[in-house]
């Protein structure tokens, strides 16, 4: 069966510091991968998605970036965090190829920028 | 583009009450429709889905029917429990790799 991991689970960082969040998927090959942000009291905002190694699509302009160095690894980064980057970050995967339907989510990372 | 509209709540009910959370969508073509549930501090879990018109998705006592004529996918449960307290998200697929379009989520609170 497929599983998705995210770490760290929680993170407190000062403004201006760098960020690296990691997401890995097990039990599937060539998945589509997604990063979402959920600000307090708000819905989900799609940040990035990837259909393959090195292929990243950005949905919104921001000071965040994403990379996919391996088939089942998706990394969210920032060089300098802003207060507005605080939120709950969710990684998700879906089957690649013709079936791009159901998304399955990881447990999330709670980021607080102070 | 696609959009999904759902009541935001909070929706507060007593235990054993009947639940309806409305969801309507706009989309080109024939999207799949989903309900996800998010318990406090956790990620989203797929609750149920339907892939074509008149399909009924069901799980854990929850049901939703894909109504193409009214572009709706309302979530229902006959008798809610305190453990159903969570945020519920309706979503539609665009059929492409850019993934799902989510509603803003409905916060459900069940009181004993």
mmCIF file with all atom_site columns, C-alpha atoms in Angstrom:
data_model
loop_
_atom_site.group_PDB
_atom_site.id
_atom_site.type_symbol
_atom_site.label_atom_id
_atom_site.label_alt_id
_atom_site.label_comp_id
_atom_site.label_asym_id
_atom_site.label_entity_id
_atom_site.label_seq_id
_atom_site.pdbx_PDB_ins_code
_atom_site.Cartn_x
_atom_site.Cartn_y
_atom_site.Cartn_z
_atom_site.occupancy
_atom_site.B_iso_or_equiv
_atom_site.pdbx_formal_charge
_atom_site.auth_seq_id
_atom_site.auth_comp_id
_atom_site.auth_asym_id
_atom_site.auth_atom_id
_atom_site.pdbx_PDB_model_num
ATOM 1   C CA . UNK A 1 1   ? 0.000   0.000  0.000   1.00 0.00 ? 1   UNK A CA 1
ATOM 2   C CA . UNK A 1 2   ? 1.011   3.591  -0.520  1.00 0.00 ? 2   UNK A CA 1
ATOM 3   C CA . UNK A 1 3   ? 2.086   5.885  2.270   1.00 0.00 ? 3   UNK A CA 1
ATOM 4   C CA . UNK A 1 4   ? 3.129   9.518  2.345   1.00 0.00 ? 4   UNK A CA 1
ATOM 5   C CA . UNK A 1 5   ? 5.437   11.060 4.907   1.00 0.00 ? 5   UNK A CA 1
ATOM 6   C CA . UNK A 1 6   ? 6.142   14.658 5.800   1.00 0.00 ? 6   UNK A CA 1
ATOM 7   C CA . UNK A 1 7   ? 8.700   16.127 8.132   1.00 0.00 ? 7   UNK A CA 1
ATOM 8   C CA . UNK A 1 8   ? 9.143   17.849 10.322  1.00 0.00 ? 8   UNK A CA 1
ATOM 9   C CA . UNK A 1 9   ? 5.705   17.700 11.904  1.00 0.00 ? 9   UNK A CA 1
ATOM 10  C CA . UNK A 1 10  ? 6.090   21.126 13.496  1.00 0.00 ? 10  UNK A CA 1
ATOM 11  C CA . UNK A 1 11  ? 8.589   23.921 12.983  1.00 0.00 ? 11  UNK A CA 1
ATOM 12  C CA . UNK A 1 12  ? 9.128   27.339 14.539  1.00 0.00 ? 12  UNK A CA 1
ATOM 13  C CA . UNK A 1 13  ? 11.428  29.613 12.580  1.00 0.00 ? 13  UNK A CA 1
ATOM 14  C CA . UNK A 1 14  ? 12.449  33.281 12.827  1.00 0.00 ? 14  UNK A CA 1
ATOM 15  C CA . UNK A 1 15  ? 11.644  35.745 10.067  1.00 0.00 ? 15  UNK A CA 1
ATOM 16  C CA . UNK A 1 16  ? 14.387  35.761 7.452   1.00 0.00 ? 16  UNK A CA 1
ATOM 17  C CA . UNK A 1 17  ? 15.565  32.228 8.117   1.00 0.00 ? 17  UNK A CA 1
ATOM 18  C CA . UNK A 1 18  ? 15.626  29.491 5.451   1.00 0.00 ? 18  UNK A CA 1
ATOM 19  C CA . UNK A 1 19  ? 13.124  26.683 5.166   1.00 0.00 ? 19  UNK A CA 1
ATOM 20  C CA . UNK A 1 20  ? 13.178  23.108 3.941   1.00 0.00 ? 20  UNK A CA 1
ATOM 21  C CA . UNK A 1 21  ? 10.184  20.796 4.208   1.00 0.00 ? 21  UNK A CA 1
ATOM 22  C CA . UNK A 1 22  ? 10.340  17.279 2.880   1.00 0.00 ? 22  UNK A CA 1
ATOM 23  C CA . UNK A 1 23  ? 7.719   14.920 1.537   1.00 0.00 ? 23  UNK A CA 1
ATOM 24  C CA . UNK A 1 24  ? 8.256   11.325 0.446   1.00 0.00 ? 24  UNK A CA 1
ATOM 25  C CA . UNK A 1 25  ? 5.884   8.769  -1.001  1.00 0.00 ? 25  UNK A CA 1
ATOM 26  C CA . UNK A 1 26  ? 6.220   4.999  -0.756  1.00 0.00 ? 26  UNK A CA 1
ATOM 27  C CA . UNK A 1 27  ? 4.540   2.218  -2.664  1.00 0.00 ? 27  UNK A CA 1
ATOM 28  C CA . UNK A 1 28  ? 3.979   3.934  -5.999  1.00 0.00 ? 28  UNK A CA 1
ATOM 29  C CA . UNK A 1 29  ? 6.015   5.057  -8.991  1.00 0.00 ? 29  UNK A CA 1
ATOM 30  C CA . UNK A 1 30  ? 5.909   8.267  -11.003 1.00 0.00 ? 30  UNK A CA 1
ATOM 31  C CA . UNK A 1 31  ? 3.267   9.968  -8.859  1.00 0.00 ? 31  UNK A CA 1
ATOM 32  C CA . UNK A 1 32  ? 2.066   13.508 -9.327  1.00 0.00 ? 32  UNK A CA 1
ATOM 33  C CA . UNK A 1 33  ? 3.083   15.480 -6.250  1.00 0.00 ? 33  UNK A CA 1
ATOM 34  C CA . UNK A 1 34  ? 1.551   18.604 -4.730  1.00 0.00 ? 34  UNK A CA 1
ATOM 35  C CA . UNK A 1 35  ? 2.286   21.215 -2.067  1.00 0.00 ? 35  UNK A CA 1
ATOM 36  C CA . UNK A 1 36  ? -0.625  23.055 -0.454  1.00 0.00 ? 36  UNK A CA 1
ATOM 37  C CA . UNK A 1 37  ? -0.739  25.693 2.248   1.00 0.00 ? 37  UNK A CA 1
ATOM 38  C CA . UNK A 1 38  ? -3.586  26.077 4.666   1.00 0.00 ? 38  UNK A CA 1
ATOM 39  C CA . UNK A 1 39  ? -3.556  29.356 6.576   1.00 0.00 ? 39  UNK A CA 1
ATOM 40  C CA . UNK A 1 40  ? -5.468  29.570 9.858   1.00 0.00 ? 40  UNK A CA 1
ATOM 41  C CA . UNK A 1 41  ? -9.196  29.494 9.278   1.00 0.00 ? 41  UNK A CA 1
ATOM 42  C CA . UNK A 1 42  ? -8.820  29.294 5.519   1.00 0.00 ? 42  UNK A CA 1
ATOM 43  C CA . UNK A 1 43  ? -9.063  26.725 2.790   1.00 0.00 ? 43  UNK A CA 1
ATOM 44  C CA . UNK A 1 44  ? -6.349  25.052 0.797   1.00 0.00 ? 44  UNK A CA 1
ATOM 45  C CA . UNK A 1 45  ? -4.068  26.968 -1.525  1.00 0.00 ? 45  UNK A CA 1
ATOM 46  C CA . UNK A 1 46  ? -2.175  24.974 -4.143  1.00 0.00 ? 46  UNK A CA 1
ATOM 47  C CA . UNK A 1 47  ? 1.440   26.166 -4.216  1.00 0.00 ? 47  UNK A CA 1
ATOM 48  C CA . UNK A 1 48  ? 3.264   23.758 -6.520  1.00 0.00 ? 48  UNK A CA 1
ATOM 49  C CA . UNK A 1 49  ? 2.733   20.545 -8.386  1.00 0.00 ? 49  UNK A CA 1
ATOM 50  C CA . UNK A 1 50  ? 5.055   18.172 -10.197 1.00 0.00 ? 50  UNK A CA 1
ATOM 51  C CA . UNK A 1 51  ? 4.456   15.468 -12.773 1.00 0.00 ? 51  UNK A CA 1
ATOM 52  C CA . UNK A 1 52  ? 8.030   14.162 -12.787 1.00 0.00 ? 52  UNK A CA 1
ATOM 53  C CA . UNK A 1 53  ? 11.603  14.572 -11.612 1.00 0.00 ? 53  UNK A CA 1
ATOM 54  C CA . UNK A 1 54  ? 12.759  18.134 -12.074 1.00 0.00 ? 54  UNK A CA 1
ATOM 55  C CA . UNK A 1 55  ? 9.342   19.268 -13.386 1.00 0.00 ? 55  UNK A CA 1
ATOM 56  C CA . UNK A 1 56  ? 7.753   21.901 -11.168 1.00 0.00 ? 56  UNK A CA 1
ATOM 57  C CA . UNK A 1 57  ? 4.722   24.085 -11.838 1.00 0.00 ? 57  UNK A CA 1
ATOM 58  C CA . UNK A 1 58  ? 4.058   27.079 -9.632  1.00 0.00 ? 58  UNK A CA 1
ATOM 59  C CA . UNK A 1 59  ? 0.512   28.200 -8.985  1.00 0.00 ? 59  UNK A CA 1
ATOM 60  C CA . UNK A 1 60  ? 1.108   31.413 -7.064  1.00 0.00 ? 60  UNK A CA 1
ATOM 61  C CA . UNK A 1 61  ? 3.988   33.908 -6.897  1.00 0.00 ? 61  UNK A CA 1
ATOM 62  C CA . UNK A 1 62  ? 5.730   33.877 -3.530  1.00 0.00 ? 62  UNK A CA 1
ATOM 63  C CA . UNK A 1 63  ? 9.091   33.538 -1.865  1.00 0.00 ? 63  UNK A CA 1
ATOM 64  C CA . UNK A 1 64  ? 8.784   29.739 -1.806  1.00 0.00 ? 64  UNK A CA 1
ATOM 65  C CA . UNK A 1 65  ? 10.231  27.237 -4.237  1.00 0.00 ? 65  UNK A CA 1
ATOM 66  C CA . UNK A 1 66  ? 9.875   23.509 -4.770  1.00 0.00 ? 66  UNK A CA 1
ATOM 67  C CA . UNK A 1 67  ? 12.133  20.788 -6.081  1.00 0.00 ? 67  UNK A CA 1
ATOM 68  C CA . UNK A 1 68  ? 11.759  17.126 -6.972  1.00 0.00 ? 68  UNK A CA 1
ATOM 69  C CA . UNK A 1 69  ? 15.218  15.563 -6.905  1.00 0.00 ? 69  UNK A CA 1
ATOM 70  C CA . UNK A 1 70  ? 13.877  11.991 -6.927  1.00 0.00 ? 70  UNK A CA 1
ATOM 71  C CA . UNK A 1 71  ? 10.737  10.339 -8.233  1.00 0.00 ? 71  UNK A CA 1
ATOM 72  C CA . UNK A 1 72  ? 9.049   10.105 -4.838  1.00 0.00 ? 72  UNK A CA 1
ATOM 73  C CA . UNK A 1 73  ? 10.583  13.077 -3.054  1.00 0.00 ? 73  UNK A CA 1
ATOM 74  C CA . UNK A 1 74  ? 9.198   16.592 -3.056  1.00 0.00 ? 74  UNK A CA 1
ATOM 75  C CA . UNK A 1 75  ? 10.852  19.467 -1.202  1.00 0.00 ? 75  UNK A CA 1
ATOM 76  C CA . UNK A 1 76  ? 9.477   22.904 -0.338  1.00 0.00 ? 76  UNK A CA 1
ATOM 77  C CA . UNK A 1 77  ? 12.055  25.600 0.343   1.00 0.00 ? 77  UNK A CA 1
ATOM 78  C CA . UNK A 1 78  ? 12.516  29.241 1.089   1.00 0.00 ? 78  UNK A CA 1
ATOM 79  C CA . UNK A 1 79  ? 15.659  31.359 1.348   1.00 0.00 ? 79  UNK A CA 1
ATOM 80  C CA . UNK A 1 80  ? 14.071  33.904 3.697   1.00 0.00 ? 80  UNK A CA 1
ATOM 81  C CA . UNK A 1 81  ? 10.823  33.270 5.547   1.00 0.00 ? 81  UNK A CA 1
ATOM 82  C CA . UNK A 1 82  ? 8.160   35.940 5.989   1.00 0.00 ? 82  UNK A CA 1
ATOM 83  C CA . UNK A 1 83  ? 5.594   36.179 8.777   1.00 0.00 ? 83  UNK A CA 1
ATOM 84  C CA . UNK A 1 84  ? 2.919   35.451 6.183   1.00 0.00 ? 84  UNK A CA 1
ATOM 85  C CA . UNK A 1 85  ? 4.507   32.062 5.466   1.00 0.00 ? 85  UNK A CA 1
ATOM 86  C CA . UNK A 1 86  ? 3.071   30.688 8.704   1.00 0.00 ? 86  UNK A CA 1
ATOM 87  C CA . UNK A 1 87  ? 0.530   27.953 8.128   1.00 0.00 ? 87  UNK A CA 1
ATOM 88  C CA . UNK A 1 88  ? -0.102  24.270 7.754   1.00 0.00 ? 88  UNK A CA 1
ATOM 89  C CA . UNK A 1 89  ? 1.714   22.767 4.774   1.00 0.00 ? 89  UNK A CA 1
ATOM 90  C CA . UNK A 1 90  ? 0.300   19.676 3.179   1.00 0.00 ? 90  UNK A CA 1
ATOM 91  C CA . UNK A 1 91  ? 1.888   17.403 0.627   1.00 0.00 ? 91  UNK A CA 1
ATOM 92  C CA . UNK A 1 92  ? -0.272  15.168 -1.545  1.00 0.00 ? 92  UNK A CA 1
ATOM 93  C CA . UNK A 1 93  ? 0.160   12.617 -4.298  1.00 0.00 ? 93  UNK A CA 1
ATOM 94  C CA . UNK A 1 94  ? -1.994  11.224 -7.057  1.00 0.00 ? 94  UNK A CA 1
ATOM 95  C CA . UNK A 1 95  ? -1.436  8.524  -9.627  1.00 0.00 ? 95  UNK A CA 1
ATOM 96  C CA . UNK A 1 96  ? 0.524   9.756  -12.619 1.00 0.00 ? 96  UNK A CA 1
ATOM 97  C CA . UNK A 1 97  ? -0.240  9.215  -16.270 1.00 0.00 ? 97  UNK A CA 1
ATOM 98  C CA . UNK A 1 98  ? -3.811  9.131  -17.512 1.00 0.00 ? 98  UNK A CA 1
ATOM 99  C CA . UNK A 1 99  ? -5.302  8.797  -14.045 1.00 0.00 ? 99  UNK A CA 1
ATOM 100 C CA . UNK A 1 100 ? -4.784  12.050 -12.198 1.00 0.00 ? 100 UNK A CA 1
ATOM 101 C CA . UNK A 1 101 ? -7.824  11.884 -10.033 1.00 0.00 ? 101 UNK A CA 1
ATOM 102 C CA . UNK A 1 102 ? -7.857  11.215 -6.308  1.00 0.00 ? 102 UNK A CA 1
ATOM 103 C CA . UNK A 1 103 ? -5.263  12.949 -4.182  1.00 0.00 ? 103 UNK A CA 1
ATOM 104 C CA . UNK A 1 104 ? -3.908  11.446 -0.974  1.00 0.00 ? 104 UNK A CA 1
ATOM 105 C CA . UNK A 1 105 ? -2.536  13.738 1.683   1.00 0.00 ? 105 UNK A CA 1
ATOM 106 C CA . UNK A 1 106 ? 0.294   13.549 4.150   1.00 0.00 ? 106 UNK A CA 1
ATOM 107 C CA . UNK A 1 107 ? -0.022  14.442 7.846   1.00 0.00 ? 107 UNK A CA 1
ATOM 108 C CA . UNK A 1 108 ? 1.168   18.012 7.307   1.00 0.00 ? 108 UNK A CA 1
ATOM 109 C CA . UNK A 1 109 ? 3.805   20.341 8.756   1.00 0.00 ? 109 UNK A CA 1
ATOM 110 C CA . UNK A 1 110 ? 2.768   23.160 11.083  1.00 0.00 ? 110 UNK A CA 1
ATOM 111 C CA . UNK A 1 111 ? 5.068   26.130 10.418  1.00 0.00 ? 111 UNK A CA 1
ATOM 112 C CA . UNK A 1 112 ? 5.151   29.146 12.695  1.00 0.00 ? 112 UNK A CA 1
ATOM 113 C CA . UNK A 1 113 ? 7.266   32.108 11.661  1.00 0.00 ? 113 UNK A CA 1
ATOM 114 C CA . UNK A 1 114 ? 8.046   34.537 14.488  1.00 0.00 ? 114 UNK A CA 1
ATOM 115 C CA . UNK B 2 1   ? -11.788 27.567 -14.513 1.00 0.00 ? 1   UNK B CA 1
ATOM 116 C CA . UNK B 2 2   ? -13.391 25.175 -12.076 1.00 0.00 ? 2   UNK B CA 1
ATOM 117 C CA . UNK B 2 3   ? -14.818 26.361 -8.773  1.00 0.00 ? 3   UNK B CA 1
ATOM 118 C CA . UNK B 2 4   ? -16.407 24.725 -5.750  1.00 0.00 ? 4   UNK B CA 1
ATOM 119 C CA . UNK B 2 5   ? -18.754 26.468 -3.322  1.00 0.00 ? 5   UNK B CA 1
ATOM 120 C CA . UNK B 2 6   ? -19.714 25.127 0.079   1.00 0.00 ? 6   UNK B CA 1
ATOM 121 C CA . UNK B 2 7   ? -21.125 26.570 3.286   1.00 0.00 ? 7   UNK B CA 1
ATOM 122 C CA . UNK B 2 8   ? -18.286 27.572 5.602   1.00 0.00 ? 8   UNK B CA 1
ATOM 123 C CA . UNK B 2 9   ? -19.966 27.291 8.949   1.00 0.00 ? 9   UNK B CA 1
ATOM 124 C CA . UNK B 2 10  ? -19.335 26.557 11.663  1.00 0.00 ? 10  UNK B CA 1
ATOM 125 C CA . UNK B 2 11  ? -22.244 24.152 11.538  1.00 0.00 ? 11  UNK B CA 1
ATOM 126 C CA . UNK B 2 12  ? -23.258 23.072 15.032  1.00 0.00 ? 12  UNK B CA 1
ATOM 127 C CA . UNK B 2 13  ? -25.522 20.070 15.574  1.00 0.00 ? 13  UNK B CA 1
ATOM 128 C CA . UNK B 2 14  ? -26.528 17.821 18.406  1.00 0.00 ? 14  UNK B CA 1
ATOM 129 C CA . UNK B 2 15  ? -25.502 14.191 18.448  1.00 0.00 ? 15  UNK B CA 1
ATOM 130 C CA . UNK B 2 16  ? -27.791 11.934 16.368  1.00 0.00 ? 16  UNK B CA 1
ATOM 131 C CA . UNK B 2 17  ? -29.022 14.861 14.261  1.00 0.00 ? 17  UNK B CA 1
ATOM 132 C CA . UNK B 2 18  ? -29.275 14.659 10.464  1.00 0.00 ? 18  UNK B CA 1
ATOM 133 C CA . UNK B 2 19  ? -26.447 16.339 8.603   1.00 0.00 ? 19  UNK B CA 1
ATOM 134 C CA . UNK B 2 20  ? -26.402 18.058 5.230   1.00 0.00 ? 20  UNK B CA 1
ATOM 135 C CA . UNK B 2 21  ? -23.445 20.062 3.956   1.00 0.00 ? 21  UNK B CA 1
ATOM 136 C CA . UNK B 2 22  ? -24.157 21.660 0.610   1.00 0.00 ? 22  UNK B CA 1
ATOM 137 C CA . UNK B 2 23  ? -21.630 21.710 -2.199  1.00 0.00 ? 23  UNK B CA 1
ATOM 138 C CA . UNK B 2 24  ? -22.032 23.046 -5.725  1.00 0.00 ? 24  UNK B CA 1
ATOM 139 C CA . UNK B 2 25  ? -19.477 23.149 -8.482  1.00 0.00 ? 25  UNK B CA 1
ATOM 140 C CA . UNK B 2 26  ? -18.788 24.767 -11.825 1.00 0.00 ? 26  UNK B CA 1
ATOM 141 C CA . UNK B 2 27  ? -16.675 22.885 -14.302 1.00 0.00 ? 27  UNK B CA 1
ATOM 142 C CA . UNK B 2 28  ? -16.169 22.204 -17.956 1.00 0.00 ? 28  UNK B CA 1
ATOM 143 C CA . UNK B 2 29  ? -16.631 18.609 -18.920 1.00 0.00 ? 29  UNK B CA 1
ATOM 144 C CA . UNK B 2 30  ? -17.389 15.887 -16.404 1.00 0.00 ? 30  UNK B CA 1
ATOM 145 C CA . UNK B 2 31  ? -15.283 16.177 -13.288 1.00 0.00 ? 31  UNK B CA 1
ATOM 146 C CA . UNK B 2 32  ? -14.971 13.644 -10.512 1.00 0.00 ? 32  UNK B CA 1
ATOM 147 C CA . UNK B 2 33  ? -16.253 14.916 -7.178  1.00 0.00 ? 33  UNK B CA 1
ATOM 148 C CA . UNK B 2 34  ? -14.841 14.313 -3.715  1.00 0.00 ? 34  UNK B CA 1
ATOM 149 C CA . UNK B 2 35  ? -15.421 14.894 -0.041  1.00 0.00 ? 35  UNK B CA 1
ATOM 150 C CA . UNK B 2 36  ? -12.397 15.058 2.229   1.00 0.00 ? 36  UNK B CA 1
ATOM 151 C CA . UNK B 2 37  ? -12.377 15.280 6.020   1.00 0.00 ? 37  UNK B CA 1
ATOM 152 C CA . UNK B 2 38  ? -9.738  16.957 8.181   1.00 0.00 ? 38  UNK B CA 1
ATOM 153 C CA . UNK B 2 39  ? -9.564  16.217 11.900  1.00 0.00 ? 39  UNK B CA 1
ATOM 154 C CA . UNK B 2 40  ? -7.782  18.765 14.118  1.00 0.00 ? 40  UNK B CA 1
ATOM 155 C CA . UNK B 2 41  ? -4.040  18.905 13.507  1.00 0.00 ? 41  UNK B CA 1
ATOM 156 C CA . UNK B 2 42  ? -4.127  16.291 10.751  1.00 0.00 ? 42  UNK B CA 1
ATOM 157 C CA . UNK B 2 43  ? -3.971  16.105 6.984   1.00 0.00 ? 43  UNK B CA 1
ATOM 158 C CA . UNK B 2 44  ? -6.965  15.553 4.730   1.00 0.00 ? 44  UNK B CA 1
ATOM 159 C CA . UNK B 2 45  ? -8.471  12.101 4.404   1.00 0.00 ? 45  UNK B CA 1
ATOM 160 C CA . UNK B 2 46  ? -10.566 11.025 1.450   1.00 0.00 ? 46  UNK B CA 1
ATOM 161 C CA . UNK B 2 47  ? -14.081 10.400 2.728   1.00 0.00 ? 47  UNK B CA 1
ATOM 162 C CA . UNK B 2 48  ? -15.885 9.479  -0.488  1.00 0.00 ? 48  UNK B CA 1
ATOM 163 C CA . UNK B 2 49  ? -15.926 10.167 -4.219  1.00 0.00 ? 49  UNK B CA 1
ATOM 164 C CA . UNK B 2 50  ? -18.118 9.876  -7.286  1.00 0.00 ? 50  UNK B CA 1
ATOM 165 C CA . UNK B 2 51  ? -16.861 9.818  -10.839 1.00 0.00 ? 51  UNK B CA 1
ATOM 166 C CA . UNK B 2 52  ? -19.973 10.268 -12.973 1.00 0.00 ? 52  UNK B CA 1
ATOM 167 C CA . UNK B 2 53  ? -23.498 11.621 -12.893 1.00 0.00 ? 53  UNK B CA 1
ATOM 168 C CA . UNK B 2 54  ? -25.929 9.836  -10.538 1.00 0.00 ? 54  UNK B CA 1
ATOM 169 C CA . UNK B 2 55  ? -23.101 7.965  -8.816  1.00 0.00 ? 55  UNK B CA 1
ATOM 170 C CA . UNK B 2 56  ? -23.421 7.798  -5.049  1.00 0.00 ? 56  UNK B CA 1
ATOM 171 C CA . UNK B 2 57  ? -20.299 7.791  -2.928  1.00 0.00 ? 57  UNK B CA 1
ATOM 172 C CA . UNK B 2 58  ? -20.568 6.433  0.595   1.00 0.00 ? 58  UNK B CA 1
ATOM 173 C CA . UNK B 2 59  ? -18.321 5.748  3.555   1.00 0.00 ? 59  UNK B CA 1
ATOM 174 C CA . UNK B 2 60  ? -18.667 5.632  7.354   1.00 0.00 ? 60  UNK B CA 1
ATOM 175 C CA . UNK B 2 61  ? -22.370 6.451  7.146   1.00 0.00 ? 61  UNK B CA 1
ATOM 176 C CA . UNK B 2 62  ? -21.794 9.508  4.936   1.00 0.00 ? 62  UNK B CA 1
ATOM 177 C CA . UNK B 2 63  ? -23.286 9.704  1.452   1.00 0.00 ? 63  UNK B CA 1
ATOM 178 C CA . UNK B 2 64  ? -23.207 12.118 -1.475  1.00 0.00 ? 64  UNK B CA 1
ATOM 179 C CA . UNK B 2 65  ? -24.819 11.842 -4.897  1.00 0.00 ? 65  UNK B CA 1
ATOM 180 C CA . UNK B 2 66  ? -23.364 13.402 -8.053  1.00 0.00 ? 66  UNK B CA 1
ATOM 181 C CA . UNK B 2 67  ? -26.189 15.554 -9.451  1.00 0.00 ? 67  UNK B CA 1
ATOM 182 C CA . UNK B 2 68  ? -25.227 16.881 -12.854 1.00 0.00 ? 68  UNK B CA 1
ATOM 183 C CA . UNK B 2 69  ? -28.523 18.699 -13.404 1.00 0.00 ? 69  UNK B CA 1
ATOM 184 C CA . UNK B 2 70  ? -28.025 20.813 -10.287 1.00 0.00 ? 70  UNK B CA 1
ATOM 185 C CA . UNK B 2 71  ? -24.186 20.675 -10.326 1.00 0.00 ? 71  UNK B CA 1
ATOM 186 C CA . UNK B 2 72  ? -24.249 19.566 -6.715  1.00 0.00 ? 72  UNK B CA 1
ATOM 187 C CA . UNK B 2 73  ? -22.633 16.979 -4.458  1.00 0.00 ? 73  UNK B CA 1
ATOM 188 C CA . UNK B 2 74  ? -24.206 17.476 -1.042  1.00 0.00 ? 74  UNK B CA 1
ATOM 189 C CA . UNK B 2 75  ? -22.843 15.484 1.881   1.00 0.00 ? 75  UNK B CA 1
ATOM 190 C CA . UNK B 2 76  ? -25.374 13.756 4.165   1.00 0.00 ? 76  UNK B CA 1
ATOM 191 C CA . UNK B 2 77  ? -25.365 11.576 7.237   1.00 0.00 ? 77  UNK B CA 1
ATOM 192 C CA . UNK B 2 78  ? -28.419 10.302 9.013   1.00 0.00 ? 78  UNK B CA 1
ATOM 193 C CA . UNK B 2 79  ? -27.141 10.403 12.580  1.00 0.00 ? 79  UNK B CA 1
ATOM 194 C CA . UNK B 2 80  ? -23.974 12.295 13.467  1.00 0.00 ? 80  UNK B CA 1
ATOM 195 C CA . UNK B 2 81  ? -21.637 11.511 16.334  1.00 0.00 ? 81  UNK B CA 1
ATOM 196 C CA . UNK B 2 82  ? -19.307 13.697 18.374  1.00 0.00 ? 82  UNK B CA 1
ATOM 197 C CA . UNK B 2 83  ? -16.415 11.984 16.595  1.00 0.00 ? 83  UNK B CA 1
ATOM 198 C CA . UNK B 2 84  ? -17.637 13.448 13.277  1.00 0.00 ? 84  UNK B CA 1
ATOM 199 C CA . UNK B 2 85  ? -16.548 16.902 14.415  1.00 0.00 ? 85  UNK B CA 1
ATOM 200 C CA . UNK B 2 86  ? -14.036 18.041 11.801  1.00 0.00 ? 86  UNK B CA 1
ATOM 201 C CA . UNK B 2 87  ? -13.628 20.256 8.741   1.00 0.00 ? 87  UNK B CA 1
ATOM 202 C CA . UNK B 2 88  ? -15.134 18.856 5.543   1.00 0.00 ? 88  UNK B CA 1
ATOM 203 C CA . UNK B 2 89  ? -13.878 19.847 2.094   1.00 0.00 ? 89  UNK B CA 1
ATOM 204 C CA . UNK B 2 90  ? -15.700 19.371 -1.184  1.00 0.00 ? 90  UNK B CA 1
ATOM 205 C CA . UNK B 2 91  ? -13.504 19.129 -4.287  1.00 0.00 ? 91  UNK B CA 1
ATOM 206 C CA . UNK B 2 92  ? -13.722 18.585 -8.020  1.00 0.00 ? 92  UNK B CA 1
ATOM 207 C CA . UNK B 2 93  ? -11.164 17.301 -10.473 1.00 0.00 ? 93  UNK B CA 1
ATOM 208 C CA . UNK B 2 94  ? -10.231 19.035 -13.671 1.00 0.00 ? 94  UNK B CA 1
ATOM 209 C CA . UNK B 2 95  ? -8.838  15.852 -15.150 1.00 0.00 ? 95  UNK B CA 1
ATOM 210 C CA . UNK B 2 96  ? -5.363  17.282 -15.425 1.00 0.00 ? 96  UNK B CA 1
ATOM 211 C CA . UNK B 2 97  ? -2.193  16.993 -13.367 1.00 0.00 ? 97  UNK B CA 1
ATOM 212 C CA . UNK B 2 98  ? -2.811  20.357 -11.733 1.00 0.00 ? 98  UNK B CA 1
ATOM 213 C CA . UNK B 2 99  ? -5.111  18.505 -9.432  1.00 0.00 ? 99  UNK B CA 1
ATOM 214 C CA . UNK B 2 100 ? -8.260  19.264 -7.520  1.00 0.00 ? 100 UNK B CA 1
ATOM 215 C CA . UNK B 2 101 ? -10.249 22.415 -6.918  1.00 0.00 ? 101 UNK B CA 1
ATOM 216 C CA . UNK B 2 102 ? -11.278 22.647 -3.265  1.00 0.00 ? 102 UNK B CA 1
ATOM 217 C CA . UNK B 2 103 ? -14.065 24.496 -1.532  1.00 0.00 ? 103 UNK B CA 1
ATOM 218 C CA . UNK B 2 104 ? -13.147 26.566 1.507   1.00 0.00 ? 104 UNK B CA 1
ATOM 219 C CA . UNK B 2 105 ? -14.168 23.868 3.961   1.00 0.00 ? 105 UNK B CA 1
ATOM 220 C CA . UNK B 2 106 ? -17.063 23.506 6.386   1.00 0.00 ? 106 UNK B CA 1
ATOM 221 C CA . UNK B 2 107 ? -16.320 23.330 10.088  1.00 0.00 ? 107 UNK B CA 1
ATOM 222 C CA . UNK B 2 108 ? -18.710 20.837 11.710  1.00 0.00 ? 108 UNK B CA 1
ATOM 223 C CA . UNK B 2 109 ? -19.185 20.765 15.476  1.00 0.00 ? 109 UNK B CA 1
ATOM 224 C CA . UNK B 2 110 ? -21.236 17.988 17.057  1.00 0.00 ? 110 UNK B CA 1
ATOM 225 C CA . UNK B 2 111 ? -22.336 18.538 20.632  1.00 0.00 ? 111 UNK B CA 1
ATOM 226 C CA . UNK B 2 112 ? -23.186 15.640 22.974  1.00 0.00 ? 112 UNK B CA 1
#
